[in-house]
mmCIF file of C-alpha atoms (C1' of nucleotides) in Angstrom:
data_model
loop_
_atom_site.group_PDB
_atom_site.id
_atom_site.type_symbol
_atom_site.label_atom_id
_atom_site.label_comp_id
_atom_site.label_asym_id
_atom_site.label_seq_id
_atom_site.Cartn_x
_atom_site.Cartn_y
_atom_site.Cartn_z
ATOM 1 C CA MET A 21 11.713 -13.806 -30.845
ATOM 2 C CA ARG A 22 12.243 -15.874 -27.760
ATOM 3 C CA ARG A 23 9.396 -14.732 -25.565
ATOM 4 C CA ASP A 24 8.571 -16.295 -22.270
ATOM 5 C CA VAL A 25 5.668 -16.062 -19.867
ATOM 6 C CA PHE A 26 7.498 -13.700 -17.546
ATOM 7 C CA GLN A 27 8.148 -11.198 -20.253
ATOM 8 C CA ALA A 28 4.528 -11.456 -21.300
ATOM 9 C CA ILE A 29 3.182 -10.498 -17.894
ATOM 10 C CA ALA A 30 5.731 -7.719 -17.442
ATOM 11 C CA ASP A 31 3.520 -5.254 -19.270
ATOM 12 C CA PRO A 32 0.652 -3.837 -17.183
ATOM 13 C CA THR A 33 -1.700 -3.599 -20.174
ATOM 14 C CA ARG A 34 -1.037 -7.250 -20.897
ATOM 15 C CA ARG A 35 -1.789 -8.183 -17.298
ATOM 16 C CA ALA A 36 -5.025 -6.224 -17.526
ATOM 17 C CA ILE A 37 -5.945 -8.049 -20.728
ATOM 18 C CA ILE A 38 -5.283 -11.365 -19.022
ATOM 19 C CA GLY A 39 -7.513 -10.269 -16.153
ATOM 20 C CA LEU A 40 -10.265 -9.357 -18.573
ATOM 21 C CA ILE A 41 -10.359 -12.465 -20.713
ATOM 22 C CA ALA A 42 -9.920 -14.686 -17.674
ATOM 23 C CA LEU A 43 -13.559 -13.938 -16.956
ATOM 24 C CA GLN A 44 -14.770 -14.428 -20.512
ATOM 25 C CA ALA A 45 -13.373 -14.720 -24.018
ATOM 26 C CA MET A 46 -13.358 -11.436 -25.939
ATOM 27 C CA THR A 47 -12.583 -9.975 -29.352
ATOM 28 C CA PRO A 48 -9.755 -7.437 -29.855
ATOM 29 C CA ASN A 49 -12.228 -4.594 -30.351
ATOM 30 C CA ALA A 50 -14.127 -5.469 -27.209
ATOM 31 C CA ILE A 51 -10.882 -5.596 -25.248
ATOM 32 C CA ALA A 52 -9.671 -2.298 -26.688
ATOM 33 C CA GLU A 53 -12.830 -0.605 -25.464
ATOM 34 C CA HIS A 54 -11.694 -1.250 -21.904
ATOM 35 C CA PHE A 55 -8.489 0.705 -22.403
ATOM 36 C CA ASP A 56 -7.606 3.980 -24.004
ATOM 37 C CA THR A 57 -5.322 2.367 -26.539
ATOM 38 C CA SER A 58 -5.961 1.586 -30.154
ATOM 39 C CA ARG A 59 -7.238 -1.749 -31.389
ATOM 40 C CA GLN A 60 -3.896 -2.359 -33.080
ATOM 41 C CA ALA A 61 -1.993 -1.883 -29.868
ATOM 42 C CA VAL A 62 -4.232 -4.408 -28.139
ATOM 43 C CA SER A 63 -3.865 -6.766 -31.082
ATOM 44 C CA LYS A 64 -0.109 -6.668 -30.727
ATOM 45 C CA HIS A 65 -0.329 -7.476 -27.047
ATOM 46 C CA LEU A 66 -2.634 -10.359 -27.864
ATOM 47 C CA GLN A 67 -0.198 -11.597 -30.455
ATOM 48 C CA ILE A 68 2.539 -11.690 -27.842
ATOM 49 C CA LEU A 69 0.269 -13.488 -25.391
ATOM 50 C CA VAL A 70 -0.643 -16.053 -28.048
ATOM 51 C CA GLU A 71 3.014 -16.477 -28.975
ATOM 52 C CA CYS A 72 3.886 -17.653 -25.490
ATOM 53 C CA GLN A 73 0.649 -19.635 -25.184
ATOM 54 C CA LEU A 74 -0.870 -17.683 -22.364
ATOM 55 C CA VAL A 75 -3.859 -17.010 -24.590
ATOM 56 C CA LYS A 76 -5.439 -18.818 -27.512
ATOM 57 C CA GLN A 77 -7.693 -17.757 -30.362
ATOM 58 C CA GLU A 78 -11.026 -19.076 -31.465
ATOM 59 C CA GLN A 79 -12.328 -17.867 -34.799
ATOM 60 C CA GLN A 80 -16.046 -17.298 -35.017
ATOM 61 C CA GLY A 81 -17.094 -15.877 -38.363
ATOM 62 C CA ARG A 82 -15.019 -12.781 -38.912
ATOM 63 C CA GLU A 83 -14.540 -12.300 -35.209
ATOM 64 C CA ILE A 84 -11.686 -13.814 -33.255
ATOM 65 C CA TYR A 85 -12.234 -14.565 -29.612
ATOM 66 C CA TYR A 86 -9.259 -14.628 -27.301
ATOM 67 C CA LEU A 87 -9.321 -16.814 -24.246
ATOM 68 C CA LEU A 88 -6.973 -17.573 -21.404
ATOM 69 C CA GLU A 89 -4.846 -20.712 -21.379
ATOM 70 C CA VAL A 90 -5.119 -21.342 -17.681
ATOM 71 C CA ALA A 91 -2.521 -24.112 -17.746
ATOM 72 C CA LYS A 92 0.212 -21.737 -18.835
ATOM 73 C CA MET A 93 -0.432 -19.478 -15.885
ATOM 74 C CA LYS A 94 0.756 -22.299 -13.690
ATOM 75 C CA GLU A 95 4.226 -21.931 -15.121
ATOM 76 C CA ILE A 96 4.597 -18.754 -13.098
ATOM 77 C CA ASP A 97 3.203 -20.532 -10.092
ATOM 78 C CA LYS A 98 5.744 -23.271 -10.595
ATOM 79 C CA TRP A 99 8.595 -20.782 -10.494
ATOM 80 C CA LEU A 100 7.264 -19.301 -7.280
ATOM 81 C CA GLU A 101 7.140 -22.752 -5.739
ATOM 82 C CA GLN A 102 10.834 -22.801 -4.788
ATOM 83 C CA PHE A 103 10.511 -19.509 -2.946
ATOM 84 C CA ARG A 104 7.298 -20.465 -1.256
ATOM 85 C CA LYS A 105 9.270 -23.152 0.514
ATOM 86 C CA ILE A 106 11.786 -20.550 1.640
ATOM 87 C CA TRP A 107 9.283 -18.067 2.928
ATOM 88 C CA GLU A 108 7.469 -20.768 4.826
ATOM 89 C CA ASP A 109 10.750 -21.811 6.421
ATOM 90 C CA ARG A 110 11.418 -18.231 7.454
ATOM 91 C CA PHE A 111 8.061 -18.121 9.135
ATOM 92 C CA ASN A 112 8.829 -21.350 10.935
ATOM 93 C CA GLU A 113 12.103 -19.835 12.141
ATOM 94 C CA LEU A 114 10.122 -16.897 13.420
ATOM 95 C CA ASP A 115 7.788 -19.280 15.215
ATOM 96 C CA THR A 116 10.777 -20.942 16.830
ATOM 97 C CA VAL A 117 12.125 -17.614 17.985
ATOM 98 C CA LEU A 118 8.763 -16.670 19.389
ATOM 99 C CA SER A 119 8.274 -19.939 21.258
ATOM 100 C CA ASN A 120 11.801 -19.709 22.619
ATOM 101 C CA LEU A 121 10.965 -16.279 23.938
ATOM 102 C CA LYS A 122 7.895 -17.721 25.612
ATOM 103 C CA THR A 123 9.679 -20.629 27.283
ATOM 104 C CA ASP A 124 12.488 -18.329 28.397
ATOM 105 C CA LYS A 125 10.103 -15.906 30.038
ATOM 106 C CA PRO A 126 9.162 -17.702 33.288
ATOM 107 C CA MET B 22 11.282 5.129 -13.360
ATOM 108 C CA ARG B 23 8.126 3.383 -12.346
ATOM 109 C CA ARG B 24 9.323 -0.181 -11.985
ATOM 110 C CA ASP B 25 7.190 -2.963 -10.643
ATOM 111 C CA VAL B 26 7.853 -6.503 -9.491
ATOM 112 C CA PHE B 27 6.640 -8.020 -12.733
ATOM 113 C CA GLN B 28 9.039 -6.030 -14.815
ATOM 114 C CA ALA B 29 11.803 -7.002 -12.421
ATOM 115 C CA ILE B 30 11.294 -10.734 -12.881
ATOM 116 C CA ALA B 31 10.886 -10.428 -16.637
ATOM 117 C CA ASP B 32 14.617 -10.677 -17.164
ATOM 118 C CA PRO B 33 16.057 -14.213 -16.939
ATOM 119 C CA THR B 34 19.340 -13.017 -15.415
ATOM 120 C CA ARG B 35 17.380 -11.209 -12.743
ATOM 121 C CA ARG B 36 15.372 -14.340 -11.997
ATOM 122 C CA ALA B 37 18.609 -16.285 -11.707
ATOM 123 C CA ILE B 38 20.004 -13.675 -9.305
ATOM 124 C CA ILE B 39 16.873 -13.986 -7.202
ATOM 125 C CA GLY B 40 17.293 -17.749 -7.169
ATOM 126 C CA LEU B 41 20.885 -17.371 -6.045
ATOM 127 C CA ILE B 42 20.452 -14.918 -3.215
ATOM 128 C CA ALA B 43 17.331 -16.706 -2.030
ATOM 129 C CA LEU B 44 19.658 -19.340 -0.628
ATOM 130 C CA GLN B 45 22.128 -16.904 0.902
ATOM 131 C CA ALA B 46 22.992 -13.224 0.769
ATOM 132 C CA MET B 47 25.773 -12.398 -1.662
ATOM 133 C CA THR B 48 27.947 -9.526 -2.838
ATOM 134 C CA PRO B 49 27.787 -8.230 -6.440
ATOM 135 C CA ASN B 50 31.167 -9.770 -7.263
ATOM 136 C CA ALA B 51 30.177 -13.144 -5.891
ATOM 137 C CA ILE B 52 26.968 -13.034 -7.901
ATOM 138 C CA ALA B 53 28.748 -11.976 -11.068
ATOM 139 C CA GLU B 54 31.003 -15.016 -10.835
ATOM 140 C CA HIS B 55 27.968 -17.212 -11.428
ATOM 141 C CA PHE B 56 27.239 -15.583 -14.770
ATOM 142 C CA ASP B 57 29.314 -14.585 -17.720
ATOM 143 C CA THR B 58 28.428 -10.941 -17.399
ATOM 144 C CA SER B 59 30.372 -8.099 -15.897
ATOM 145 C CA ARG B 60 30.055 -6.996 -12.299
ATOM 146 C CA GLN B 61 28.526 -3.746 -13.492
ATOM 147 C CA ALA B 62 25.799 -5.522 -15.406
ATOM 148 C CA VAL B 63 24.916 -7.517 -12.306
ATOM 149 C CA SER B 64 25.034 -4.342 -10.250
ATOM 150 C CA LYS B 65 22.479 -2.747 -12.543
ATOM 151 C CA HIS B 66 20.183 -5.705 -12.178
ATOM 152 C CA LEU B 67 20.569 -5.534 -8.418
ATOM 153 C CA GLN B 68 19.765 -1.854 -8.491
ATOM 154 C CA ILE B 69 16.514 -2.593 -10.282
ATOM 155 C CA LEU B 70 15.685 -5.361 -7.830
ATOM 156 C CA VAL B 71 16.359 -3.036 -4.910
ATOM 157 C CA GLU B 72 14.292 -0.297 -6.532
ATOM 158 C CA CYS B 73 11.209 -2.462 -6.490
ATOM 159 C CA GLN B 74 12.041 -3.911 -3.086
ATOM 160 C CA LEU B 75 12.503 -7.495 -4.154
ATOM 161 C CA VAL B 76 15.989 -7.325 -2.721
ATOM 162 C CA LYS B 77 17.638 -5.306 -0.002
ATOM 163 C CA GLN B 78 21.215 -4.337 0.782
ATOM 164 C CA GLU B 79 23.235 -4.835 3.906
ATOM 165 C CA GLN B 80 26.550 -3.047 4.122
ATOM 166 C CA GLN B 81 29.352 -4.926 5.811
ATOM 167 C CA GLY B 82 32.616 -3.046 5.698
ATOM 168 C CA ARG B 83 33.219 -2.208 2.086
ATOM 169 C CA GLU B 84 31.172 -5.149 0.927
ATOM 170 C CA ILE B 85 27.475 -4.938 0.263
ATOM 171 C CA TYR B 86 25.415 -8.051 0.706
ATOM 172 C CA TYR B 87 22.208 -8.410 -1.236
ATOM 173 C CA LEU B 88 19.405 -10.459 0.179
ATOM 174 C CA LEU B 89 15.937 -11.435 -0.906
ATOM 175 C CA GLU B 90 12.900 -9.635 0.445
ATOM 176 C CA VAL B 91 10.711 -12.688 0.667
ATOM 177 C CA ALA B 92 7.609 -10.665 1.452
ATOM 178 C CA LYS B 93 7.718 -8.897 -1.886
ATOM 179 C CA MET B 94 7.727 -12.186 -3.738
ATOM 180 C CA LYS B 95 4.275 -12.735 -2.371
ATOM 181 C CA GLU B 96 3.035 -9.833 -4.405
ATOM 182 C CA ILE B 97 3.376 -12.006 -7.486
ATOM 183 C CA ASP B 98 1.679 -14.812 -5.660
ATOM 184 C CA LYS B 99 -1.130 -12.455 -4.774
ATOM 185 C CA TRP B 100 -1.700 -11.559 -8.399
ATOM 186 C CA LEU B 101 -1.869 -15.232 -9.316
ATOM 187 C CA GLU B 102 -4.466 -15.781 -6.631
ATOM 188 C CA GLN B 103 -7.378 -14.579 -8.757
ATOM 189 C CA PHE B 104 -6.471 -17.004 -11.533
ATOM 190 C CA ARG B 105 -5.831 -19.870 -9.192
ATOM 191 C CA LYS B 106 -9.501 -19.672 -8.311
ATOM 192 C CA ILE B 107 -10.390 -19.857 -11.984
ATOM 193 C CA TRP B 108 -8.172 -22.790 -12.818
ATOM 194 C CA GLU B 109 -9.428 -24.714 -9.841
ATOM 195 C CA ASP B 110 -12.981 -24.114 -11.016
ATOM 196 C CA ARG B 111 -12.072 -25.381 -14.472
ATOM 197 C CA PHE B 112 -10.662 -28.526 -12.959
ATOM 198 C CA ASN B 113 -13.807 -28.993 -10.960
ATOM 199 C CA GLU B 114 -15.805 -28.700 -14.164
ATOM 200 C CA LEU B 115 -13.550 -31.333 -15.674
ATOM 201 C CA ASP B 116 -14.169 -33.533 -12.644
ATOM 202 C CA THR B 117 -17.894 -33.165 -13.157
ATOM 203 C CA VAL B 118 -17.562 -34.151 -16.792
ATOM 204 C CA LEU B 119 -15.467 -37.147 -15.868
ATOM 205 C CA SER B 120 -17.801 -38.356 -13.150
ATOM 206 C CA ASN B 121 -20.757 -37.910 -15.492
ATOM 207 C CA LEU B 122 -18.983 -40.102 -18.014
ATOM 208 C CA LYS B 123 -18.497 -42.717 -15.335
ATOM 209 C CA THR B 124 -22.091 -42.766 -14.166
ATOM 210 C CA ASP B 125 -23.313 -42.860 -17.756
ATOM 211 C CA LYS B 126 -21.148 -45.862 -18.588
ATOM 212 C CA PRO B 127 -23.030 -48.747 -16.983
ATOM 213 C "C1'" DT C 28 -23.653 -5.895 -55.605
ATOM 214 C "C1'" DA C 29 -21.868 -2.042 -52.898
ATOM 215 C "C1'" DT C 30 -20.558 -0.767 -48.362
ATOM 216 C "C1'" DA C 31 -19.328 -1.158 -43.649
ATOM 217 C "C1'" DT C 32 -16.891 -3.688 -40.195
ATOM 218 C "C1'" DG C 33 -13.397 -6.908 -37.743
ATOM 219 C "C1'" DA C 34 -8.952 -7.949 -37.805
ATOM 220 C "C1'" DG C 35 -4.147 -9.296 -39.250
ATOM 221 C "C1'" DC C 36 0.275 -7.390 -41.498
ATOM 222 C "C1'" DA C 37 4.092 -4.044 -42.410
ATOM 223 C "C1'" DA C 38 6.723 0.105 -41.862
ATOM 224 C "C1'" DT C 39 7.974 3.880 -38.801
ATOM 225 C "C1'" DT C 40 9.236 6.248 -34.520
ATOM 226 C "C1'" DA C 41 10.216 7.426 -29.736
ATOM 227 C "C1'" DA C 42 11.334 5.325 -25.552
ATOM 228 C "C1'" DT C 43 13.396 1.869 -22.840
ATOM 229 C "C1'" DC C 44 16.665 -1.920 -21.874
ATOM 230 C "C1'" DG C 45 20.799 -4.546 -21.135
ATOM 231 C "C1'" DG C 46 25.373 -4.136 -21.563
ATOM 232 C "C1'" DT C 47 30.169 -2.007 -21.817
ATOM 233 C "C1'" DT C 48 33.724 1.325 -20.555
ATOM 234 C "C1'" DG C 49 35.747 4.595 -17.633
ATOM 235 C "C1'" DC C 50 35.662 7.066 -13.443
ATOM 236 C "C1'" DG C 51 36.052 8.092 -8.386
ATOM 237 C "C1'" DC C 52 35.590 6.825 -3.585
ATOM 238 C "C1'" DA C 53 36.081 4.279 0.548
ATOM 239 C "C1'" DA C 54 37.693 0.278 2.937
ATOM 240 C "C1'" DA C 55 41.204 -3.423 3.249
ATOM 241 C "C1'" DT C 56 45.910 -5.040 2.552
ATOM 242 C "C1'" DT C 57 50.957 -4.462 1.982
ATOM 243 C "C1'" DA D 21 51.821 5.661 3.248
ATOM 244 C "C1'" DA D 22 51.019 3.256 -1.063
ATOM 245 C "C1'" DT D 23 48.426 -0.172 -3.364
ATOM 246 C "C1'" DT D 24 44.790 -3.215 -4.129
ATOM 247 C "C1'" DT D 25 39.996 -4.349 -3.980
ATOM 248 C "C1'" DG D 26 34.772 -3.767 -3.839
ATOM 249 C "C1'" DC D 27 31.453 -1.052 -5.489
ATOM 250 C "C1'" DG D 28 28.387 2.742 -7.067
ATOM 251 C "C1'" DC D 29 27.780 6.401 -10.707
ATOM 252 C "C1'" DA D 30 27.569 8.355 -15.405
ATOM 253 C "C1'" DA D 31 27.982 8.348 -20.302
ATOM 254 C "C1'" DC D 32 27.382 5.858 -24.264
ATOM 255 C "C1'" DC D 33 25.640 2.212 -27.764
ATOM 256 C "C1'" DG D 34 23.055 -1.299 -30.112
ATOM 257 C "C1'" DA D 35 18.889 -3.994 -29.622
ATOM 258 C "C1'" DT D 36 14.231 -4.341 -28.284
ATOM 259 C "C1'" DT D 37 9.650 -2.442 -27.191
ATOM 260 C "C1'" DA D 38 5.181 -0.252 -27.319
ATOM 261 C "C1'" DA D 39 2.469 2.468 -29.928
ATOM 262 C "C1'" DT D 40 0.903 4.841 -34.377
ATOM 263 C "C1'" DT D 41 -0.354 4.906 -39.168
ATOM 264 C "C1'" DG D 42 -1.612 2.971 -43.447
ATOM 265 C "C1'" DC D 43 -2.672 -1.077 -45.903
ATOM 266 C "C1'" DT D 44 -5.209 -5.353 -47.416
ATOM 267 C "C1'" DC D 45 -8.452 -9.168 -46.879
ATOM 268 C "C1'" DA D 46 -12.515 -11.485 -45.518
ATOM 269 C "C1'" DT D 47 -17.045 -11.505 -43.543
ATOM 270 C "C1'" DA D 48 -21.330 -9.299 -42.568
ATOM 271 C "C1'" DT D 49 -25.015 -6.002 -43.802
ATOM 272 C "C1'" DA D 50 -27.643 -2.638 -46.827
#
DNA sequence: TATATGAGCAATTAATCGGTTGCGCAAATT
DNA sequence: AATTTGCGCAACCGATTAATTGCTCATATA
Protein backbone atom coordinates (compact mmCIF):
# COMPACT_ATOMS: atom_id res chain seq x y z
CA MET A 1 0.00 0.00 0.00
CA ARG A 2 1.70 3.11 -1.23
CA ARG A 3 0.77 5.61 1.44
CA ASP A 4 2.13 9.08 1.59
CA VAL A 5 2.09 11.85 4.16
CA PHE A 6 -0.69 13.73 2.40
CA GLN A 7 -3.01 10.79 2.49
CA ALA A 8 -2.18 10.29 6.14
CA ILE A 9 -3.24 13.78 7.15
CA ALA A 10 -6.36 13.67 5.00
CA ASP A 11 -8.34 12.02 7.77
CA PRO A 12 -9.53 14.39 10.51
CA THR A 13 -9.18 11.75 13.25
CA ARG A 14 -5.61 11.19 12.16
CA ARG A 15 -4.90 14.92 12.29
CA ALA A 16 -6.37 15.02 15.78
CA ILE A 17 -4.17 12.11 16.83
CA ILE A 18 -1.13 13.93 15.47
CA GLY A 19 -2.16 17.00 17.44
CA LEU A 20 -2.48 14.94 20.59
CA ILE A 21 0.79 13.05 20.51
CA ALA A 22 2.66 16.14 19.35
CA LEU A 23 2.35 17.32 22.94
CA GLN A 24 3.31 14.01 24.52
CA ALA A 25 3.71 10.37 23.57
CA MET A 26 0.64 8.25 24.28
CA THR A 27 -0.61 4.67 24.19
CA PRO A 28 -3.45 3.60 21.85
CA ASN A 29 -5.88 3.27 24.76
CA ALA A 30 -5.03 6.70 26.08
CA ILE A 31 -5.52 8.19 22.62
CA ALA A 32 -8.81 6.37 22.11
CA GLU A 33 -10.16 7.91 25.29
CA HIS A 34 -9.99 11.31 23.62
CA PHE A 35 -12.31 10.23 20.83
CA ASP A 36 -15.52 8.30 20.65
CA THR A 37 -14.02 5.58 18.51
CA SER A 38 -12.85 2.15 19.49
CA ARG A 39 -9.28 1.34 20.42
CA GLN A 40 -8.98 -0.76 17.28
CA ALA A 41 -9.99 2.11 15.06
CA VAL A 42 -7.34 4.30 16.66
CA SER A 43 -4.81 1.50 16.34
CA LYS A 44 -5.45 1.31 12.62
CA HIS A 45 -4.94 5.03 12.24
CA LEU A 46 -1.71 4.75 14.18
CA GLN A 47 -0.60 1.93 11.95
CA ILE A 48 -1.10 4.13 8.91
CA LEU A 49 0.76 6.99 10.55
CA VAL A 50 3.65 4.67 11.42
CA GLU A 51 3.65 3.26 7.89
CA CYS A 52 4.39 6.66 6.41
CA GLN A 53 6.76 7.56 9.25
CA LEU A 54 4.80 10.43 10.66
CA VAL A 55 4.73 8.61 13.98
CA LYS A 56 6.99 6.07 15.64
CA GLN A 57 6.49 3.51 18.38
CA GLU A 58 8.34 2.98 21.60
CA GLN A 59 7.62 -0.21 23.49
CA GLN A 60 7.58 0.07 27.25
CA GLY A 61 6.61 -3.19 28.93
CA ARG A 62 3.33 -4.23 27.42
CA GLU A 63 2.46 -0.68 26.53
CA ILE A 64 3.40 0.95 23.26
CA TYR A 65 3.90 4.68 23.21
CA TYR A 66 3.35 6.54 19.98
CA LEU A 67 5.25 9.71 19.32
CA LEU A 68 5.43 12.24 16.53
CA GLU A 69 8.24 12.17 13.98
CA VAL A 70 8.57 15.91 13.67
CA ALA A 71 10.96 15.66 10.73
CA LYS A 72 8.34 14.03 8.54
CA MET A 73 5.94 16.88 9.11
CA LYS A 74 8.37 19.07 7.25
CA GLU A 75 7.66 17.14 4.09
CA ILE A 76 4.30 18.87 3.92
CA ASP A 77 5.98 22.16 4.63
CA LYS A 78 8.38 21.49 1.81
CA TRP A 79 5.53 21.01 -0.64
CA LEU A 80 3.97 24.28 0.46
CA GLU A 81 7.26 26.05 -0.12
CA GLN A 82 6.72 26.47 -3.88
CA PHE A 83 3.36 28.11 -3.32
CA ARG A 84 4.59 30.30 -0.53
CA LYS A 85 6.82 31.95 -3.09
CA ILE A 86 3.81 32.53 -5.32
CA TRP A 87 1.59 33.99 -2.67
CA GLU A 88 4.33 36.30 -1.54
CA ASP A 89 4.78 37.48 -5.12
CA ARG A 90 1.06 38.16 -5.38
CA PHE A 91 1.26 40.29 -2.30
CA ASN A 92 4.19 42.18 -3.76
CA GLU A 93 2.14 42.80 -6.91
CA LEU A 94 -0.60 44.15 -4.70
CA ASP A 95 1.91 46.41 -3.00
CA THR A 96 3.01 47.70 -6.38
CA VAL A 97 -0.56 48.42 -7.37
CA LEU A 98 -1.16 50.22 -4.12
CA SER A 99 1.97 52.36 -4.36
CA ASN A 100 1.15 53.18 -7.97
CA LEU A 101 -2.24 54.37 -6.82
CA LYS A 102 -0.55 56.56 -4.24
CA THR A 103 1.94 58.15 -6.63
CA ASP A 104 -0.81 58.70 -9.20
CA LYS A 105 -3.02 60.49 -6.72
CA PRO A 106 -1.41 63.96 -6.48
CA MET B 1 -20.15 16.04 0.90
CA ARG B 2 -18.09 17.61 3.61
CA ARG B 3 -14.77 18.04 1.87
CA ASP B 4 -11.85 19.86 3.37
CA VAL B 5 -8.55 21.14 2.05
CA PHE B 6 -6.60 18.22 3.45
CA GLN B 7 -8.71 15.68 1.66
CA ALA B 8 -8.34 17.72 -1.51
CA ILE B 9 -4.54 17.59 -1.50
CA ALA B 10 -4.46 13.92 -0.56
CA ASP B 11 -4.68 12.88 -4.18
CA PRO B 12 -1.40 13.14 -6.14
CA THR B 13 -3.16 14.10 -9.39
CA ARG B 14 -4.91 16.89 -7.55
CA ARG B 15 -1.62 18.13 -6.14
CA ALA B 16 -0.16 18.09 -9.64
CA ILE B 17 -3.14 20.08 -10.94
CA ILE B 18 -2.59 22.63 -8.19
CA GLY B 19 1.07 22.85 -9.16
CA LEU B 20 0.11 23.43 -12.77
CA ILE B 21 -2.50 26.12 -12.36
CA ALA B 22 -0.42 27.85 -9.71
CA LEU B 23 1.74 29.08 -12.57
CA GLN B 24 -1.13 30.08 -14.83
CA ALA B 25 -4.87 29.57 -15.12
CA MET B 26 -5.85 26.72 -17.41
CA THR B 27 -8.87 25.06 -18.96
CA PRO B 28 -9.82 21.44 -18.14
CA ASN B 29 -8.69 20.25 -21.58
CA ALA B 30 -5.34 21.97 -21.28
CA ILE B 31 -4.84 20.43 -17.85
CA ALA B 32 -5.85 16.98 -19.03
CA GLU B 33 -3.17 17.10 -21.72
CA HIS B 34 -0.54 17.09 -18.98
CA PHE B 35 -1.76 13.79 -17.59
CA ASP B 36 -2.77 10.51 -19.09
CA THR B 37 -6.27 10.71 -17.73
CA SER B 38 -9.47 11.72 -19.42
CA ARG B 39 -10.83 15.24 -19.42
CA GLN B 40 -13.73 14.06 -17.29
CA ALA B 41 -11.44 12.68 -14.62
CA VAL B 42 -9.62 16.00 -14.46
CA SER B 43 -12.95 17.80 -14.37
CA LYS B 44 -13.97 15.79 -11.34
CA HIS B 45 -10.78 16.68 -9.57
CA LEU B 46 -11.33 20.33 -10.41
CA GLN B 47 -14.84 20.12 -9.08
CA ILE B 48 -13.51 18.86 -5.76
CA LEU B 49 -10.88 21.59 -5.68
CA VAL B 50 -13.52 24.22 -6.38
CA GLU B 51 -15.80 22.73 -3.74
CA CYS B 52 -13.25 23.35 -1.04
CA GLN B 53 -12.23 26.69 -2.51
CA LEU B 54 -8.67 25.82 -3.35
CA VAL B 55 -9.43 26.72 -6.93
CA LYS B 56 -11.89 29.04 -8.61
CA GLN B 57 -13.40 29.24 -12.08
CA GLU B 58 -13.45 32.07 -14.54
CA GLN B 59 -15.69 31.69 -17.56
CA GLN B 60 -14.36 33.09 -20.80
CA GLY B 61 -16.65 32.38 -23.71
CA ARG B 62 -17.24 28.67 -23.71
CA GLU B 63 -13.96 28.02 -21.98
CA ILE B 64 -13.61 27.88 -18.24
CA TYR B 65 -10.30 28.82 -16.73
CA TYR B 66 -9.34 27.38 -13.38
CA LEU B 67 -7.06 29.31 -11.12
CA LEU B 68 -5.53 28.80 -7.72
CA GLU B 69 -7.01 30.45 -4.66
CA VAL B 70 -3.72 31.18 -2.99
CA ALA B 71 -5.36 32.26 0.25
CA LYS B 72 -6.83 28.83 0.84
CA MET B 73 -3.42 27.23 0.59
CA LYS B 74 -2.53 29.10 3.71
CA GLU B 75 -5.05 27.07 5.62
CA ILE B 76 -2.68 24.13 5.37
CA ASP B 77 0.16 26.37 6.39
CA LYS B 78 -1.86 27.48 9.37
CA TRP B 79 -2.35 23.92 10.54
CA LEU B 80 1.37 23.29 10.28
CA GLU B 81 2.03 26.35 12.40
CA GLN B 82 1.43 24.58 15.71
CA PHE B 83 3.94 21.87 14.83
CA ARG B 84 6.48 24.29 13.47
CA LYS B 85 6.70 25.67 16.98
CA ILE B 86 7.33 22.18 18.31
CA TRP B 87 9.99 21.24 15.81
CA GLU B 88 11.80 24.49 16.37
CA ASP B 89 11.80 23.79 20.10
CA ARG B 90 13.22 20.34 19.47
CA PHE B 91 16.01 21.84 17.43
CA ASN B 92 16.72 24.30 20.19
CA GLU B 93 16.98 21.40 22.61
CA LEU B 94 19.41 19.76 20.21
CA ASP B 95 21.40 22.99 20.10
CA THR B 96 21.58 22.99 23.87
CA VAL B 97 22.83 19.42 23.88
CA LEU B 98 25.42 20.24 21.26
CA SER B 99 26.69 23.34 23.02
CA ASN B 100 26.86 21.41 26.29
CA LEU B 101 29.00 18.82 24.56
CA LYS B 102 31.28 21.57 23.35
CA THR B 103 31.72 23.24 26.71
CA ASP B 104 32.29 19.88 28.36
CA LYS B 105 35.03 18.95 25.91
CA PRO B 106 37.99 21.00 27.12
C1' DT C 1 -0.84 -19.96 39.08
C1' DA C 2 -5.12 -17.80 37.54
C1' DT C 3 -6.95 -13.59 35.85
C1' DA C 4 -7.15 -9.08 33.97
C1' DT C 5 -5.28 -5.85 30.75
C1' DG C 6 -2.79 -3.71 26.54
C1' DA C 7 -2.36 -4.33 22.03
C1' DG C 8 -1.56 -6.35 17.31
C1' DC C 9 -3.85 -9.33 13.55
C1' DA C 10 -7.59 -11.00 10.42
C1' DA C 11 -12.09 -11.11 8.38
C1' DT C 12 -16.25 -8.52 7.30
C1' DT C 13 -19.13 -4.64 5.85
C1' DA C 14 -20.85 -0.13 4.43
C1' DA C 15 -19.29 3.98 2.48
C1' DT C 16 -16.40 6.60 -0.40
C1' DC C 17 -13.19 7.35 -4.29
C1' DG C 18 -11.22 7.67 -8.83
C1' DG C 19 -12.21 6.57 -13.19
C1' DT C 20 -14.94 5.49 -17.55
C1' DT C 21 -18.82 6.00 -20.71
C1' DG C 22 -22.58 8.38 -22.60
C1' DC C 23 -25.37 12.36 -22.70
C1' DG C 24 -26.88 17.23 -23.60
C1' DC C 25 -25.99 22.12 -23.96
C1' DA C 26 -23.90 26.31 -25.36
C1' DA C 27 -20.38 28.71 -27.84
C1' DA C 28 -17.23 28.77 -31.87
C1' DT C 29 -16.21 27.52 -36.63
C1' DT C 30 -17.42 26.20 -41.41
C1' DA D 1 -27.64 26.64 -40.94
C1' DA D 2 -24.78 22.66 -39.94
C1' DT D 3 -20.84 20.99 -37.60
C1' DT D 4 -17.28 20.96 -34.38
C1' DT D 5 -15.52 21.86 -29.87
C1' DG D 6 -15.40 22.71 -24.68
C1' DC D 7 -17.48 21.37 -20.81
C1' DG D 8 -20.67 19.99 -17.04
C1' DC D 9 -23.88 16.23 -15.43
C1' DA D 10 -25.37 11.49 -14.32
C1' DA D 11 -24.99 6.60 -14.09
C1' DC D 12 -22.11 2.94 -13.34
C1' DC D 13 -17.97 -0.02 -11.71
C1' DG D 14 -13.95 -1.74 -9.38
C1' DA D 15 -10.77 -0.48 -5.76
C1' DT D 16 -9.91 1.53 -1.42
C1' DT D 17 -11.25 3.13 3.21
C1' DA D 18 -12.80 3.49 7.93
C1' DA D 19 -14.88 1.12 11.33
C1' DT D 20 -16.62 -3.21 13.80
C1' DT D 21 -16.10 -7.77 15.67
C1' DG D 22 -13.65 -11.69 17.18
C1' DC D 23 -9.29 -13.69 17.95
C1' DT D 24 -4.60 -14.53 20.00
C1' DC D 25 -0.44 -13.28 22.55
C1' DA D 26 2.28 -11.20 26.02
C1' DT D 27 2.75 -8.60 30.20
C1' DA D 28 1.06 -7.18 34.60
C1' DT D 29 -1.58 -8.10 38.85
C1' DA D 30 -4.28 -10.94 42.32
